[in-house]
Amino acid sequence: MSSAESSFDIVSKMDMQELNNAINQAEKEIGTRFDFKNSKSKIAIEKEELVIVSDDEFKLQNVLDILYSKMAKRGISLKNLDYGKVEPASSQTVRQRIKLKQGIDQDNAKKINILIRDSKLKVKSQIQGDQIRVTGKNKDDLQQIIQLLRKEDIPLELQFLNFR
């Protein structure tokens, strides 16, 4: 990269500290709500997954609704959640595993590269592992790429870092 060029990175990461805070708040609310009295509902993070357990599918959905509202308040997008099936679990409960998507997968990286190329702006984009580096001489072009990608319906929450 020559000194005349500017760049930024496109990444997709979930803020795990904020997610933990949202889970703690959701569990506190579940603990105080009358409709959850004697409920076996709980939310846990196991590796790259959220695991939600509750008494039945209806309560599980209520747990998710509470969690979503806490996540929204903390600015965590629901786009990076990949839902598994609701399945029976131990002691008459149900469980749902929700994968936390971190990084930009190859399919979405290709889509983003095509969008950038089709914009006809004088920038280059390059997939680097699970992120994309965009470079160009004109900072305004880079800003336009960020605006373009914010408007597109990409199934991931994108962040734009290291703008220089």
PDB file of C-alpha atoms in Angstrom:
ATOM      1  CA  MET A   1       0.000   0.000   0.000  1.00  0.00           C
ATOM      2  CA  SER A   2       1.566   3.293  -1.063  1.00  0.00           C
ATOM      3  CA  SER A   3       1.327   6.287   1.230  1.00  0.00           C
ATOM      4  CA  ALA A   4      -1.196   7.888  -1.150  1.00  0.00           C
ATOM      5  CA  GLU A   5      -3.626   5.019  -0.585  1.00  0.00           C
ATOM      6  CA  SER A   6      -6.154   4.724   2.207  1.00  0.00           C
ATOM      7  CA  SER A   7      -7.798   1.563   3.458  1.00  0.00           C
ATOM      8  CA  PHE A   8     -10.207   0.003   5.913  1.00  0.00           C
ATOM      9  CA  ASP A   9     -11.157  -3.523   6.968  1.00  0.00           C
ATOM     10  CA  ILE A  10     -14.633  -5.011   6.837  1.00  0.00           C
ATOM     11  CA  VAL A  11     -15.182  -7.472   9.679  1.00  0.00           C
ATOM     12  CA  SER A  12     -18.111  -9.199  11.337  1.00  0.00           C
ATOM     13  CA  LYS A  13     -17.608  -9.797  15.037  1.00  0.00           C
ATOM     14  CA  MET A  14     -19.981 -10.127  17.932  1.00  0.00           C
ATOM     15  CA  ASP A  15     -18.997  -8.252  21.099  1.00  0.00           C
ATOM     16  CA  MET A  16     -18.867 -11.180  23.528  1.00  0.00           C
ATOM     17  CA  GLN A  17     -18.627  -8.941  26.615  1.00  0.00           C
ATOM     18  CA  GLU A  18     -21.841  -7.144  25.612  1.00  0.00           C
ATOM     19  CA  LEU A  19     -23.481 -10.479  24.812  1.00  0.00           C
ATOM     20  CA  ASN A  20     -22.569 -11.738  28.304  1.00  0.00           C
ATOM     21  CA  ASN A  21     -24.062  -8.570  29.799  1.00  0.00           C
ATOM     22  CA  ALA A  22     -27.274  -9.082  27.795  1.00  0.00           C
ATOM     23  CA  ILE A  23     -27.491 -12.723  28.955  1.00  0.00           C
ATOM     24  CA  ASN A  24     -26.994 -11.697  32.604  1.00  0.00           C
ATOM     25  CA  GLN A  25     -29.731  -9.065  32.322  1.00  0.00           C
ATOM     26  CA  ALA A  26     -32.091 -11.529  30.616  1.00  0.00           C
ATOM     27  CA  GLU A  27     -31.489 -14.155  33.307  1.00  0.00           C
ATOM     28  CA  LYS A  28     -32.134 -11.562  36.028  1.00  0.00           C
ATOM     29  CA  GLU A  29     -35.452 -10.640  34.402  1.00  0.00           C
ATOM     30  CA  ILE A  30     -36.434 -14.313  33.994  1.00  0.00           C
ATOM     31  CA  GLY A  31     -35.664 -14.833  37.698  1.00  0.00           C
ATOM     32  CA  THR A  32     -38.043 -12.070  38.765  1.00  0.00           C
ATOM     33  CA  ARG A  33     -40.964 -12.733  36.410  1.00  0.00           C
ATOM     34  CA  PHE A  34     -44.062 -14.455  37.752  1.00  0.00           C
ATOM     35  CA  ASP A  35     -44.643 -16.387  34.498  1.00  0.00           C
ATOM     36  CA  PHE A  36     -41.202 -17.986  34.956  1.00  0.00           C
ATOM     37  CA  LYS A  37     -41.725 -19.040  38.582  1.00  0.00           C
ATOM     38  CA  ASN A  38     -40.337 -22.615  39.040  1.00  0.00           C
ATOM     39  CA  SER A  39     -39.172 -22.582  35.419  1.00  0.00           C
ATOM     40  CA  LYS A  40     -36.046 -24.467  34.344  1.00  0.00           C
ATOM     41  CA  SER A  41     -35.152 -21.728  31.844  1.00  0.00           C
ATOM     42  CA  LYS A  42     -31.527 -20.820  31.338  1.00  0.00           C
ATOM     43  CA  ILE A  43     -29.186 -19.246  28.814  1.00  0.00           C
ATOM     44  CA  ALA A  44     -25.562 -20.337  28.420  1.00  0.00           C
ATOM     45  CA  ILE A  45     -22.669 -19.800  26.057  1.00  0.00           C
ATOM     46  CA  GLU A  46     -20.831 -22.963  25.029  1.00  0.00           C
ATOM     47  CA  LYS A  47     -17.897 -22.298  22.687  1.00  0.00           C
ATOM     48  CA  GLU A  48     -19.385 -20.430  19.689  1.00  0.00           C
ATOM     49  CA  GLU A  49     -23.007 -21.196  20.593  1.00  0.00           C
ATOM     50  CA  LEU A  50     -25.811 -19.874  22.719  1.00  0.00           C
ATOM     51  CA  VAL A  51     -27.723 -22.673  24.395  1.00  0.00           C
ATOM     52  CA  ILE A  52     -31.246 -21.824  25.520  1.00  0.00           C
ATOM     53  CA  VAL A  53     -33.138 -24.299  27.731  1.00  0.00           C
ATOM     54  CA  SER A  54     -36.717 -23.943  28.927  1.00  0.00           C
ATOM     55  CA  ASP A  55     -39.796 -25.911  30.009  1.00  0.00           C
ATOM     56  CA  ASP A  56     -41.500 -25.912  26.607  1.00  0.00           C
ATOM     57  CA  GLU A  57     -41.361 -24.192  23.210  1.00  0.00           C
ATOM     58  CA  PHE A  58     -43.627 -21.354  24.323  1.00  0.00           C
ATOM     59  CA  LYS A  59     -41.413 -20.486  27.292  1.00  0.00           C
ATOM     60  CA  LEU A  60     -38.297 -20.935  25.151  1.00  0.00           C
ATOM     61  CA  GLN A  61     -39.681 -18.314  22.759  1.00  0.00           C
ATOM     62  CA  ASN A  62     -40.350 -15.993  25.711  1.00  0.00           C
ATOM     63  CA  VAL A  63     -36.749 -16.476  26.903  1.00  0.00           C
ATOM     64  CA  LEU A  64     -35.529 -15.582  23.389  1.00  0.00           C
ATOM     65  CA  ASP A  65     -37.759 -12.488  23.285  1.00  0.00           C
ATOM     66  CA  ILE A  66     -36.320 -11.276  26.607  1.00  0.00           C
ATOM     67  CA  LEU A  67     -32.768 -11.972  25.396  1.00  0.00           C
ATOM     68  CA  TYR A  68     -33.391 -10.165  22.077  1.00  0.00           C
ATOM     69  CA  SER A  69     -34.642  -7.055  23.852  1.00  0.00           C
ATOM     70  CA  LYS A  70     -31.541  -7.037  26.089  1.00  0.00           C
ATOM     71  CA  MET A  71     -29.271  -7.567  23.064  1.00  0.00           C
ATOM     72  CA  ALA A  72     -30.971  -4.761  21.139  1.00  0.00           C
ATOM     73  CA  LYS A  73     -30.491  -2.360  24.059  1.00  0.00           C
ATOM     74  CA  ARG A  74     -26.772  -3.191  24.009  1.00  0.00           C
ATOM     75  CA  GLY A  75     -26.441  -2.716  20.248  1.00  0.00           C
ATOM     76  CA  ILE A  76     -25.914  -6.399  19.428  1.00  0.00           C
ATOM     77  CA  SER A  77     -27.332  -7.395  16.048  1.00  0.00           C
ATOM     78  CA  LEU A  78     -29.464 -10.514  15.703  1.00  0.00           C
ATOM     79  CA  LYS A  79     -28.061 -10.988  12.170  1.00  0.00           C
ATOM     80  CA  ASN A  80     -25.114 -12.980  13.518  1.00  0.00           C
ATOM     81  CA  LEU A  81     -27.323 -15.671  15.046  1.00  0.00           C
ATOM     82  CA  ASP A  82     -27.788 -18.975  13.215  1.00  0.00           C
ATOM     83  CA  TYR A  83     -30.673 -20.963  14.714  1.00  0.00           C
ATOM     84  CA  GLY A  84     -30.662 -24.694  15.311  1.00  0.00           C
ATOM     85  CA  LYS A  85     -33.834 -26.768  15.783  1.00  0.00           C
ATOM     86  CA  VAL A  86     -35.682 -26.828  19.080  1.00  0.00           C
ATOM     87  CA  GLU A  87     -35.011 -30.297  20.511  1.00  0.00           C
ATOM     88  CA  PRO A  88     -36.084 -32.256  23.581  1.00  0.00           C
ATOM     89  CA  ALA A  89     -33.626 -32.051  26.485  1.00  0.00           C
ATOM     90  CA  SER A  90     -33.325 -33.663  29.935  1.00  0.00           C
ATOM     91  CA  SER A  91     -36.067 -33.510  32.630  1.00  0.00           C
ATOM     92  CA  GLN A  92     -38.919 -32.521  30.319  1.00  0.00           C
ATOM     93  CA  THR A  93     -37.235 -29.417  28.918  1.00  0.00           C
ATOM     94  CA  VAL A  94     -36.494 -28.233  25.395  1.00  0.00           C
ATOM     95  CA  ARG A  95     -33.225 -26.840  24.105  1.00  0.00           C
ATOM     96  CA  GLN A  96     -32.211 -24.672  21.201  1.00  0.00           C
ATOM     97  CA  ARG A  97     -28.634 -24.119  20.038  1.00  0.00           C
ATOM     98  CA  ILE A  98     -27.878 -20.848  18.289  1.00  0.00           C
ATOM     99  CA  LYS A  99     -24.515 -20.509  16.521  1.00  0.00           C
ATOM    100  CA  LEU A 100     -22.763 -17.170  16.930  1.00  0.00           C
ATOM    101  CA  LYS A 101     -21.397 -16.211  13.535  1.00  0.00           C
ATOM    102  CA  GLN A 102     -17.967 -14.572  13.841  1.00  0.00           C
ATOM    103  CA  GLY A 103     -16.104 -13.390  10.778  1.00  0.00           C
ATOM    104  CA  ILE A 104     -17.245 -13.133   7.173  1.00  0.00           C
ATOM    105  CA  ASP A 105     -17.787 -16.530   5.532  1.00  0.00           C
ATOM    106  CA  GLN A 106     -16.563 -17.129   1.957  1.00  0.00           C
ATOM    107  CA  ASP A 107     -20.024 -16.817   0.325  1.00  0.00           C
ATOM    108  CA  ASN A 108     -20.748 -13.441   1.918  1.00  0.00           C
ATOM    109  CA  ALA A 109     -17.166 -12.266   1.276  1.00  0.00           C
ATOM    110  CA  LYS A 110     -17.666 -13.012  -2.441  1.00  0.00           C
ATOM    111  CA  LYS A 111     -21.013 -11.158  -2.452  1.00  0.00           C
ATOM    112  CA  ILE A 112     -19.397  -8.137  -0.767  1.00  0.00           C
ATOM    113  CA  ASN A 113     -16.508  -8.155  -3.261  1.00  0.00           C
ATOM    114  CA  ILE A 114     -18.988  -8.233  -6.178  1.00  0.00           C
ATOM    115  CA  LEU A 115     -20.971  -5.321  -4.674  1.00  0.00           C
ATOM    116  CA  ILE A 116     -17.749  -3.322  -4.297  1.00  0.00           C
ATOM    117  CA  ARG A 117     -16.621  -4.148  -7.846  1.00  0.00           C
ATOM    118  CA  ASP A 118     -20.063  -3.313  -9.313  1.00  0.00           C
ATOM    119  CA  SER A 119     -20.013   0.090  -7.563  1.00  0.00           C
ATOM    120  CA  LYS A 120     -17.529   1.257 -10.262  1.00  0.00           C
ATOM    121  CA  LEU A 121     -15.622   3.223  -7.602  1.00  0.00           C
ATOM    122  CA  LYS A 122     -11.828   3.216  -7.840  1.00  0.00           C
ATOM    123  CA  VAL A 123     -11.162   0.870  -4.950  1.00  0.00           C
ATOM    124  CA  LYS A 124      -9.756  -2.625  -4.574  1.00  0.00           C
ATOM    125  CA  SER A 125     -11.084  -5.236  -2.182  1.00  0.00           C
ATOM    126  CA  GLN A 126      -9.267  -8.328  -1.048  1.00  0.00           C
ATOM    127  CA  ILE A 127     -10.495 -11.217   1.097  1.00  0.00           C
ATOM    128  CA  GLN A 128      -8.087 -11.812   3.993  1.00  0.00           C
ATOM    129  CA  GLY A 129      -9.245 -14.845   5.930  1.00  0.00           C
ATOM    130  CA  ASP A 130     -12.574 -13.940   7.527  1.00  0.00           C
ATOM    131  CA  GLN A 131     -12.341 -10.214   6.756  1.00  0.00           C
ATOM    132  CA  ILE A 132     -11.986  -7.948   3.716  1.00  0.00           C
ATOM    133  CA  ARG A 133      -9.468  -5.152   3.168  1.00  0.00           C
ATOM    134  CA  VAL A 134     -10.611  -2.290   0.935  1.00  0.00           C
ATOM    135  CA  THR A 135      -8.002   0.135  -0.459  1.00  0.00           C
ATOM    136  CA  GLY A 136      -8.264   3.208  -2.659  1.00  0.00           C
ATOM    137  CA  LYS A 137      -6.622   6.560  -3.354  1.00  0.00           C
ATOM    138  CA  ASN A 138      -9.743   8.596  -2.577  1.00  0.00           C
ATOM    139  CA  LYS A 139     -11.110   8.554   0.982  1.00  0.00           C
ATOM    140  CA  ASP A 140     -14.512   9.684  -0.349  1.00  0.00           C
ATOM    141  CA  ASP A 141     -14.693   6.507  -2.464  1.00  0.00           C
ATOM    142  CA  LEU A 142     -13.974   4.439   0.651  1.00  0.00           C
ATOM    143  CA  GLN A 143     -16.713   6.300   2.552  1.00  0.00           C
ATOM    144  CA  GLN A 144     -19.118   5.598  -0.334  1.00  0.00           C
ATOM    145  CA  ILE A 145     -18.306   1.869  -0.128  1.00  0.00           C
ATOM    146  CA  ILE A 146     -19.152   1.894   3.600  1.00  0.00           C
ATOM    147  CA  GLN A 147     -22.469   3.662   2.855  1.00  0.00           C
ATOM    148  CA  LEU A 148     -23.226   1.217   0.030  1.00  0.00           C
ATOM    149  CA  LEU A 149     -22.597  -1.824   2.239  1.00  0.00           C
ATOM    150  CA  ARG A 150     -24.687  -0.395   5.092  1.00  0.00           C
ATOM    151  CA  LYS A 151     -27.667  -0.131   2.698  1.00  0.00           C
ATOM    152  CA  GLU A 152     -27.281  -3.642   1.278  1.00  0.00           C
ATOM    153  CA  ASP A 153     -29.141  -6.571   2.797  1.00  0.00           C
ATOM    154  CA  ILE A 154     -26.132  -8.624   3.877  1.00  0.00           C
ATOM    155  CA  PRO A 155     -27.060 -11.369   6.371  1.00  0.00           C
ATOM    156  CA  LEU A 156     -24.233 -10.364   8.735  1.00  0.00           C
ATOM    157  CA  GLU A 157     -23.589  -7.411  10.998  1.00  0.00           C
ATOM    158  CA  LEU A 158     -20.597  -5.618   9.445  1.00  0.00           C
ATOM    159  CA  GLN A 159     -18.119  -3.342  11.172  1.00  0.00           C
ATOM    160  CA  PHE A 160     -15.660  -1.067   9.402  1.00  0.00           C
ATOM    161  CA  LEU A 161     -12.305  -0.828  11.209  1.00  0.00           C
ATOM    162  CA  ASN A 162      -8.800   0.611  10.814  1.00  0.00           C
ATOM    163  CA  PHE A 163      -9.843   3.423   8.483  1.00  0.00           C
ATOM    164  CA  ARG A 164      -6.626   5.169   7.478  1.00  0.00           C
TER     165      ARG A 164
END
